[in-house]
Short mmCIF file of C-alpha atoms in Angstrom, two decimals:
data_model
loop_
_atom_site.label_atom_id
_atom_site.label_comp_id
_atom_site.label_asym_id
_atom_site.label_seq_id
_atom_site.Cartn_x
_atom_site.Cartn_y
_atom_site.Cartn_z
CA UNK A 1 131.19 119.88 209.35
CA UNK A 2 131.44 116.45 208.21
CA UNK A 3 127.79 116.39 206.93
CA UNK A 4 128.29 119.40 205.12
CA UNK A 5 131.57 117.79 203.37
CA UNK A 6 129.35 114.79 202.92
CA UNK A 7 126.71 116.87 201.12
CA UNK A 8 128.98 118.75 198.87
CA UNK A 9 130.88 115.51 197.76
CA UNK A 10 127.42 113.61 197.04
CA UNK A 11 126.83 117.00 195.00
CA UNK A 12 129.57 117.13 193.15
CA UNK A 13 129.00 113.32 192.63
CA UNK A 14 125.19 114.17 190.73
CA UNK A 15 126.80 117.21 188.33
CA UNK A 16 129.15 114.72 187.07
CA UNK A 17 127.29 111.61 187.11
CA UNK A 18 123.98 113.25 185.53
CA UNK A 19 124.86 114.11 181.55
CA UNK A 20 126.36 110.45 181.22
CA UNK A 21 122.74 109.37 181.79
CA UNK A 22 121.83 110.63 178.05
CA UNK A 23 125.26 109.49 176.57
CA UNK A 24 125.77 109.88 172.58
CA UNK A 25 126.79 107.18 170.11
CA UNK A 26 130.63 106.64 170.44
CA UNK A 27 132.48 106.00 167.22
CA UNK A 28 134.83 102.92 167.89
CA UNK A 29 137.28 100.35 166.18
CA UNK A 30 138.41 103.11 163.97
CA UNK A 31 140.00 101.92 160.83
CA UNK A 32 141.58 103.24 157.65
CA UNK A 33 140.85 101.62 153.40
CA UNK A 34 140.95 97.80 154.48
CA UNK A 35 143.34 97.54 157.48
CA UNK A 36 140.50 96.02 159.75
CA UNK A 37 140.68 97.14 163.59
CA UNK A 38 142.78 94.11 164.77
CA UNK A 39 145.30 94.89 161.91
CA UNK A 40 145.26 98.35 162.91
CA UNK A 41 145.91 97.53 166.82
CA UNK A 42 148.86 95.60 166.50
CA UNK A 43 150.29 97.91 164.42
CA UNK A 44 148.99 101.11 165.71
CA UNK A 45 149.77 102.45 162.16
CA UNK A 46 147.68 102.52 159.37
CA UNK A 47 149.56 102.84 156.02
CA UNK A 48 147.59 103.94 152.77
CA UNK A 49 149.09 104.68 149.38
CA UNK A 50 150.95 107.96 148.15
CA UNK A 51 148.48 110.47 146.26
CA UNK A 52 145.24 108.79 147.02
CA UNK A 53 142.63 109.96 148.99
CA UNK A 54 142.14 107.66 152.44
CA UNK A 55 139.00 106.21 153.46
CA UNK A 56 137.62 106.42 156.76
CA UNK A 57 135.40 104.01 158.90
CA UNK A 58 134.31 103.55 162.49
CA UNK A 59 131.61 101.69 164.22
CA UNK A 60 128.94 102.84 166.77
CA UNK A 61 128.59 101.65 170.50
CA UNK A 62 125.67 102.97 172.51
CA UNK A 63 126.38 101.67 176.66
CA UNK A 64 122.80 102.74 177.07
CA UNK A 65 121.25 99.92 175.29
CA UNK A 66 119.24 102.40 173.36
CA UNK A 67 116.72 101.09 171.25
CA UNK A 68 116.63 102.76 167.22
CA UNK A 69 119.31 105.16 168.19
CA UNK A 70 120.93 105.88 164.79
CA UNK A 71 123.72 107.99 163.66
CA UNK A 72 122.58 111.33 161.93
CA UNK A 73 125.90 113.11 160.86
CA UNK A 74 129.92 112.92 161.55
CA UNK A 75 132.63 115.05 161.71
CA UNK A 76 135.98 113.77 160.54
CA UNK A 77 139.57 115.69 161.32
CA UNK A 78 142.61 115.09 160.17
CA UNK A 79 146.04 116.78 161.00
CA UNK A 80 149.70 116.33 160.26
CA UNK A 81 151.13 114.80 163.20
CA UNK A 82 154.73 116.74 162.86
CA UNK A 83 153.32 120.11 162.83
CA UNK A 84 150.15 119.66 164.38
CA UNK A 85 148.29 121.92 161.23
CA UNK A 86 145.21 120.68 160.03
CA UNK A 87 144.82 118.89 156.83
CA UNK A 88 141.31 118.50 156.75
CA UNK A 89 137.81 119.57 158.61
CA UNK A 90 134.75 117.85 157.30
CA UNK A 91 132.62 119.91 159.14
CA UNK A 92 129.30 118.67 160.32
CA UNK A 93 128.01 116.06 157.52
CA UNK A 94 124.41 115.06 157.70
CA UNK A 95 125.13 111.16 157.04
CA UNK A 96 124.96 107.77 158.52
CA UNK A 97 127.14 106.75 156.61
CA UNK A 98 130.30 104.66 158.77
CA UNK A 99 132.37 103.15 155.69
CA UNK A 100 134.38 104.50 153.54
CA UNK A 101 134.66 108.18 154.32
CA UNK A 102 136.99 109.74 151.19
CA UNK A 103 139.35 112.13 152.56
CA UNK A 104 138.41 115.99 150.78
CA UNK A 105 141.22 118.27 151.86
CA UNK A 106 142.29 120.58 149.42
CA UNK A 107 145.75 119.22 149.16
CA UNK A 108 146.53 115.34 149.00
CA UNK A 109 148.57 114.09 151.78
CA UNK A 110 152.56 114.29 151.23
CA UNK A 111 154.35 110.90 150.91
CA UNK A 112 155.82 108.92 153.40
CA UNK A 113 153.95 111.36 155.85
CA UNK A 114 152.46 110.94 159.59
CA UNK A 115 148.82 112.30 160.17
CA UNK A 116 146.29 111.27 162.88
CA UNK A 117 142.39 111.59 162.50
CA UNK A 118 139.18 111.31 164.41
CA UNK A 119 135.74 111.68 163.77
CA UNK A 120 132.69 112.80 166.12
CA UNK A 121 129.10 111.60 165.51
CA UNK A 122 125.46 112.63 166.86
CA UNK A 123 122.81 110.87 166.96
CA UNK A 124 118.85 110.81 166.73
CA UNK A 125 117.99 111.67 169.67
CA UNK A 126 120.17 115.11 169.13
CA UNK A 127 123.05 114.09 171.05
CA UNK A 128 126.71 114.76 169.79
CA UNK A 129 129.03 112.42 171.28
CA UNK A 130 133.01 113.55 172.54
CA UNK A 131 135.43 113.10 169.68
CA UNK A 132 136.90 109.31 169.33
CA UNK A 133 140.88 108.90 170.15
CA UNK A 134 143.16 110.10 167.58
CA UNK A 135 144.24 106.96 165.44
CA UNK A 136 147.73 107.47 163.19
CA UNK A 137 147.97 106.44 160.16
CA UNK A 138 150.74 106.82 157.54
CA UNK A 139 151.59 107.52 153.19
CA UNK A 140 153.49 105.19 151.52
CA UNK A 141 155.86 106.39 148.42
CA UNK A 142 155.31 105.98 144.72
CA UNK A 143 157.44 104.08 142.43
CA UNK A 144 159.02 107.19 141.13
CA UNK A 145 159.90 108.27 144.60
CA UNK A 146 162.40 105.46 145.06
CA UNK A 147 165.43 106.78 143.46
CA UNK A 148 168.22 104.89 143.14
CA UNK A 149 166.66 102.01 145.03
CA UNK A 150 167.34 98.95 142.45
CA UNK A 151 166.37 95.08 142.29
CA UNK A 152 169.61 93.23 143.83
CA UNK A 153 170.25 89.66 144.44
CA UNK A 154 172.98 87.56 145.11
CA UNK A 155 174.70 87.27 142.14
CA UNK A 156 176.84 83.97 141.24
CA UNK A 157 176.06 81.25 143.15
CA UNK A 158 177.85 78.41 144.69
CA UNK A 159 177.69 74.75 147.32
CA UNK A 160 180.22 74.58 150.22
CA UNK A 161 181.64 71.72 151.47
CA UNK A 162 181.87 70.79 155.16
CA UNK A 163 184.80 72.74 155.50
CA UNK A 164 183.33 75.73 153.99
CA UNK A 165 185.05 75.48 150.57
CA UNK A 166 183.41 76.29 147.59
CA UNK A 167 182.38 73.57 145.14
CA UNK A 168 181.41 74.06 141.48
CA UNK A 169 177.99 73.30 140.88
CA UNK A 170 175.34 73.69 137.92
CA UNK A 171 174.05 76.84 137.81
CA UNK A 172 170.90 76.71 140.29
CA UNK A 173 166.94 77.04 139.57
CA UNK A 174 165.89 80.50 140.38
CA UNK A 175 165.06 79.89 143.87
CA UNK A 176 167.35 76.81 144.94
CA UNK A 177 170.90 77.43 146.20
CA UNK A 178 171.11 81.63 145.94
CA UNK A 179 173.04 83.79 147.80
CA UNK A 180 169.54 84.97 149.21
CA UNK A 181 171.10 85.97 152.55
CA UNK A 182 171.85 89.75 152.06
CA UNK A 183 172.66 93.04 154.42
CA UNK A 184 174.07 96.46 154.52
CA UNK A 185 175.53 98.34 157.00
CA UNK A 186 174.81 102.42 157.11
CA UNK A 187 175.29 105.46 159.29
CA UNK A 188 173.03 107.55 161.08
CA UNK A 189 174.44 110.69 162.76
CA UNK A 190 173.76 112.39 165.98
CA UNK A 191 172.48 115.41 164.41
CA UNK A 192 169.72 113.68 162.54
CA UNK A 193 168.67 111.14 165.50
CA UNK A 194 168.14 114.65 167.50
CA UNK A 195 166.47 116.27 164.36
CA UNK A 196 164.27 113.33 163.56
CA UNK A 197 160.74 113.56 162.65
CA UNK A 198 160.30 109.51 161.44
CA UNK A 199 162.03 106.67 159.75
CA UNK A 200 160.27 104.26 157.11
CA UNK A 201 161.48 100.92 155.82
CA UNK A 202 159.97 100.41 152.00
CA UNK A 203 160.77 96.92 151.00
CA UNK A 204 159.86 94.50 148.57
CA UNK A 205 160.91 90.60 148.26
CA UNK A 206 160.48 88.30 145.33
CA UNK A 207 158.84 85.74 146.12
CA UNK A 208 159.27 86.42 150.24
CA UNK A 209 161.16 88.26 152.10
CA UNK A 210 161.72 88.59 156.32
CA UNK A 211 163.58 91.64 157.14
CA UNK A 212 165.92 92.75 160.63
CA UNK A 213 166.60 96.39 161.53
CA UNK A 214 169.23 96.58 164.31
CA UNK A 215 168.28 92.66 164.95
CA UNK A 216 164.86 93.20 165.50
CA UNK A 217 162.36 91.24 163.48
CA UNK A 218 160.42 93.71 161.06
CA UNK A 219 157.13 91.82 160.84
CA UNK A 220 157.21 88.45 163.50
CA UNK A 221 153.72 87.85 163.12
CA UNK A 222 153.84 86.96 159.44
CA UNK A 223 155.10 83.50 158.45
CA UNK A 224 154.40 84.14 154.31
CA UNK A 225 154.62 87.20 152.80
CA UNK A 226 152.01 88.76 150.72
CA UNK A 227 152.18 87.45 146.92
CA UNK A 228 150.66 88.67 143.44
CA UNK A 229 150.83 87.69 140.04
CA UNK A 230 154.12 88.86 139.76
CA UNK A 231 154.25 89.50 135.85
CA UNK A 232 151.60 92.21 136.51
CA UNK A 233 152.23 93.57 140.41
CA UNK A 234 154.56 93.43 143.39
CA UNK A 235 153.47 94.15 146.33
CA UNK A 236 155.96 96.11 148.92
CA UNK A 237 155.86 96.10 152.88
CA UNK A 238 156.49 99.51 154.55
CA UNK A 239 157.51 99.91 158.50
CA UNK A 240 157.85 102.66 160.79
CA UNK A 241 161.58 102.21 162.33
CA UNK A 242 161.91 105.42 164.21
CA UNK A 243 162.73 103.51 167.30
CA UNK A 244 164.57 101.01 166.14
CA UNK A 245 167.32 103.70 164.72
CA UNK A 246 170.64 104.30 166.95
CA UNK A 247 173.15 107.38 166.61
CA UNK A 248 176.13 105.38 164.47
CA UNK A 249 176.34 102.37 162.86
CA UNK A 250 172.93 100.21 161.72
CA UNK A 251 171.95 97.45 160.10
CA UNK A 252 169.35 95.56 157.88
CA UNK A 253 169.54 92.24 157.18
CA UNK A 254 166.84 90.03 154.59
CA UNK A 255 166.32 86.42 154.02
CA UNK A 256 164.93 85.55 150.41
CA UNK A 257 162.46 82.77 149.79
CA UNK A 258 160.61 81.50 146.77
CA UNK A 259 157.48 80.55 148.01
CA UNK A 260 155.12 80.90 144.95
CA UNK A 261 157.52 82.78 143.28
CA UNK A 262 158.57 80.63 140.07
CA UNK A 263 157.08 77.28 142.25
CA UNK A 264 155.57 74.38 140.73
CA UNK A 265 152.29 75.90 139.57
CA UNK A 266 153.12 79.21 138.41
CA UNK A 267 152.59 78.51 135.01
CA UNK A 268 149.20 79.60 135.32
CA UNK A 269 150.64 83.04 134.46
CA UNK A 270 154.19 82.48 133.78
CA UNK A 271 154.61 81.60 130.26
CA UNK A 272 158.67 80.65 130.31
CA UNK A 273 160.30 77.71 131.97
CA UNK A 274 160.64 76.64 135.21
CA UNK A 275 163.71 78.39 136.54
CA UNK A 276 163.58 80.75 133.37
CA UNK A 277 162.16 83.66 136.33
CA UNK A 278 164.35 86.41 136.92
CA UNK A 279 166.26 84.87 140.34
CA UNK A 280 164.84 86.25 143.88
CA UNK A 281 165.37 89.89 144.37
CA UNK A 282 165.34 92.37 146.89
CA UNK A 283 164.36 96.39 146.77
CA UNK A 284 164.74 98.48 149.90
CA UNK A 285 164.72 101.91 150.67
CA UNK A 286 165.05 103.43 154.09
CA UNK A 287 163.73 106.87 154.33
CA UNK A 288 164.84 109.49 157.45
CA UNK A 289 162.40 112.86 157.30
CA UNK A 290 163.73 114.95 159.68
CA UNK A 291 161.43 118.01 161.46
CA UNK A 292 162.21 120.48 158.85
CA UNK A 293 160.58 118.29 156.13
CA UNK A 294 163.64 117.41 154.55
CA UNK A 295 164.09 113.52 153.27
CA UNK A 296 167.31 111.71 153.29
CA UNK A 297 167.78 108.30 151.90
CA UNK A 298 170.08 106.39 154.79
CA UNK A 299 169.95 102.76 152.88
CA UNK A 300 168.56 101.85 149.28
CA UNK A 301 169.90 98.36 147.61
CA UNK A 302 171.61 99.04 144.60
CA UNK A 303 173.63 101.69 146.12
CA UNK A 304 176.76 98.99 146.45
CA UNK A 305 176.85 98.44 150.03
CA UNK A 306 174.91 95.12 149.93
CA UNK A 307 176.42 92.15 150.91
CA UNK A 308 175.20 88.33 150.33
CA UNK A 309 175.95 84.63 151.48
CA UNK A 310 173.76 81.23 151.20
CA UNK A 311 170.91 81.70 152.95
CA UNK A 312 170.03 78.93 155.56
CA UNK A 313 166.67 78.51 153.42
CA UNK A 314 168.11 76.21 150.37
CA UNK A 315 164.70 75.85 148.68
CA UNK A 316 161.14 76.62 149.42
CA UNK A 317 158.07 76.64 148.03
CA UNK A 318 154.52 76.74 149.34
CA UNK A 319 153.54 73.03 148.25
CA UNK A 320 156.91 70.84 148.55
CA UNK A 321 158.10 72.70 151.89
CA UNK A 322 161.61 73.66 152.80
CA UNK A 323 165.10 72.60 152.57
CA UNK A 324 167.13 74.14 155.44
CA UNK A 325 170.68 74.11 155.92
CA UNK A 326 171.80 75.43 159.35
CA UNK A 327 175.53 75.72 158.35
CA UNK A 328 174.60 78.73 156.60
CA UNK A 329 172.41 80.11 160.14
CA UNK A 330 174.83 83.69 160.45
CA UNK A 331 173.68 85.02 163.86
CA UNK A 332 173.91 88.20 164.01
CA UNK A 333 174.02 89.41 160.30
CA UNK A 334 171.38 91.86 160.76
CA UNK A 335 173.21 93.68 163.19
CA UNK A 336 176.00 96.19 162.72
CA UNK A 337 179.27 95.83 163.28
CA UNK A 338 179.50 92.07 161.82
CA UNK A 339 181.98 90.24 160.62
CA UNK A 340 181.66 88.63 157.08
CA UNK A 341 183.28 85.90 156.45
CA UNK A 342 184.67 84.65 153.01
CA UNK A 343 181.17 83.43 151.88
CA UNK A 344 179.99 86.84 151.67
CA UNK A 345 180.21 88.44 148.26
CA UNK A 346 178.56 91.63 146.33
CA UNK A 347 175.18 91.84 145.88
CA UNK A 348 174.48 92.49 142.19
CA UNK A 349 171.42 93.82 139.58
CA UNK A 350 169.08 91.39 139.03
CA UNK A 351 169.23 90.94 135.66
CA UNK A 352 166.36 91.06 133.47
CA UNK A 353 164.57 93.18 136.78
CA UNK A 354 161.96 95.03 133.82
CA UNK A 355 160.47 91.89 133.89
CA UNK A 356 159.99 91.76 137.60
#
């Protein structure tokens, strides 16, 4: 009896064992438009823009050590992650091709949506390998899909003594001095924390911006914020809070910095005076999409429930480094339930924001 069980086992063992022998290509390091794989792993999400069509790419690992083993076609899928329906089938495509695989499903991909793909490859030698691991990725919104989100900033500005007291100073430089210390406070109920499908965070600083949810730090592994020619672009961030929500009250708190915003070499493209910049502003928009499809706007700046004091970061800029005053350190700002003291005042339109 033991032989036998022996036998059956070492069987068993040669069935399974015996089609890994002439393993296919595996598509690997999966990646979406430019977010290379490493971007892509440590944020598991891969964001492309509203309306456009994403591009795939993968590369190919062969454990067999093959020698001029090539790819001969793919297969990419894509489906919406909330109802599981499929957006897209290429079917078999006879291709090497790896890069920069345009999406073709019949309808473009809904805004601030959640999809996952994969793709499945053979090869030369007439093997098809198993399909690669579904990897997410995620739609931004366009700029008309904002609403009422506006440009905000601190509005007036003013120096505090040691004992907190307001002093009358000069009116500041665009990025010196500024109330560019801001928060809100908002509501989420019970109903649509049970009935959510995904949150998203759309937010744009100018020059930089580093953004709480709930206390949490939105983006810790960046120490400078992306930057354009800000006469002709701005470029906005856009996170996937779903787990950072909580049933009642939330937070989001932002710290403003200038950076290479209006700094000492902007002139290149900047045509006005130093300090003739619109001053640092913030635009946010956070976005609930509950299982039904329907979208509800929890927090946008402009909406009047933004709040700013002096930010800790006096000046900055890229070249002449930073002037940081830790009176103005409020732990705990970007949490709910805090309480604002006297140097806290209405956020306001930035003025002259078409120029922005």
């Amino acid at each position: 009896m033991p032989l036998h069980m022996n036998t059956a086992r070492l069987g068993l063992l040669v069935l399974v064992l015996a089609p890994m022998a002439s393993c296919a290509l595996t598509p690997a390091q999966l990646s979406v438009n430019y977010w290379a794989p490493g971007d892509v792993a440590a944020s598991n999400l891969s964001w492309v823009p509203a309306g456009s069509a994403p591009r795939f790419s993968w590369q190919l690992q062969d454990a067999s050590a093959r020698r001029g083993v090539e790819q001969v076609s793919y297969r990419v899928q894509v489906e919406n992650v909330g109802t599981g329906d499929s957006e897209w089938d290429s079917g078999t495509v006879r291709s090497n091709r790896t890069l920069h695989i345009e999406y073709g499903g019949e309808a473009p991909l809904a805004i601030d949506g959640r999809y996952r793909w994969r793709v499945q490859v053979a090869d030369t030698g007439g093997d098809t390998s198993v399909f690669s691991a579904w990897h997410q990725l995620a739609t931004a919104v366009p700029q008309e899909a904002w609403g009422n989100a506006e440009w905000i900033y601190g509005g007036a500005t003013a120096a505090y003594n040691d004992q907190g007291t307001p002093t009358d100073v000069p009116p500041p430089q665009a990025n010196t001095h500024g109330n560019n210390q801001l928060r809100t406070e908002f509501t989420v109920t019970e109903q649509q924390m049970s009935t959510m499908s995904h949150a998203s965070l759309f937010y744009a600083g100018v020059g930089y911006s580093v953004a709480w949810l709930n206390g949490d730090k939105l983006a810790p592994e960046e120490a400078l914020g992306p930057w354009t020619t800000w006469s002709q672009r701005i470029l906005y961030r856009c996170k996937d809070v779903s787990s950072l929500l909580r049933p009642g009250a939330n937070a989001i708190g932002v710290w403003l910095g200038g950076g290479q915003y209006d700094s000492t070499w902007t002139h290149a493209w900047w045509k006005g005076p130093r300090g003739s910049h619109p001053p640092l502003g913030l635009r946010v928009m956070l976005r609930l999409t509950l299982k039904n499809g329907t979208a509800i706007t929890l927090a946008a700046s402009g909406t009047g429930s933004w709040r700013a004091s002096p930010s800790p970061f006096v000046s900055d800029d890229v070249y002449k480094g930073v002037v940081f005053d830790a009176r103005n350190i409020s732990d705990g700002f970007a949490a709910p339930n805090f309480h604002e003291g006297k140097e806290w005042v209405p956020a306001v339109p930035v003025p002259n924001s078409s120029t922005l």
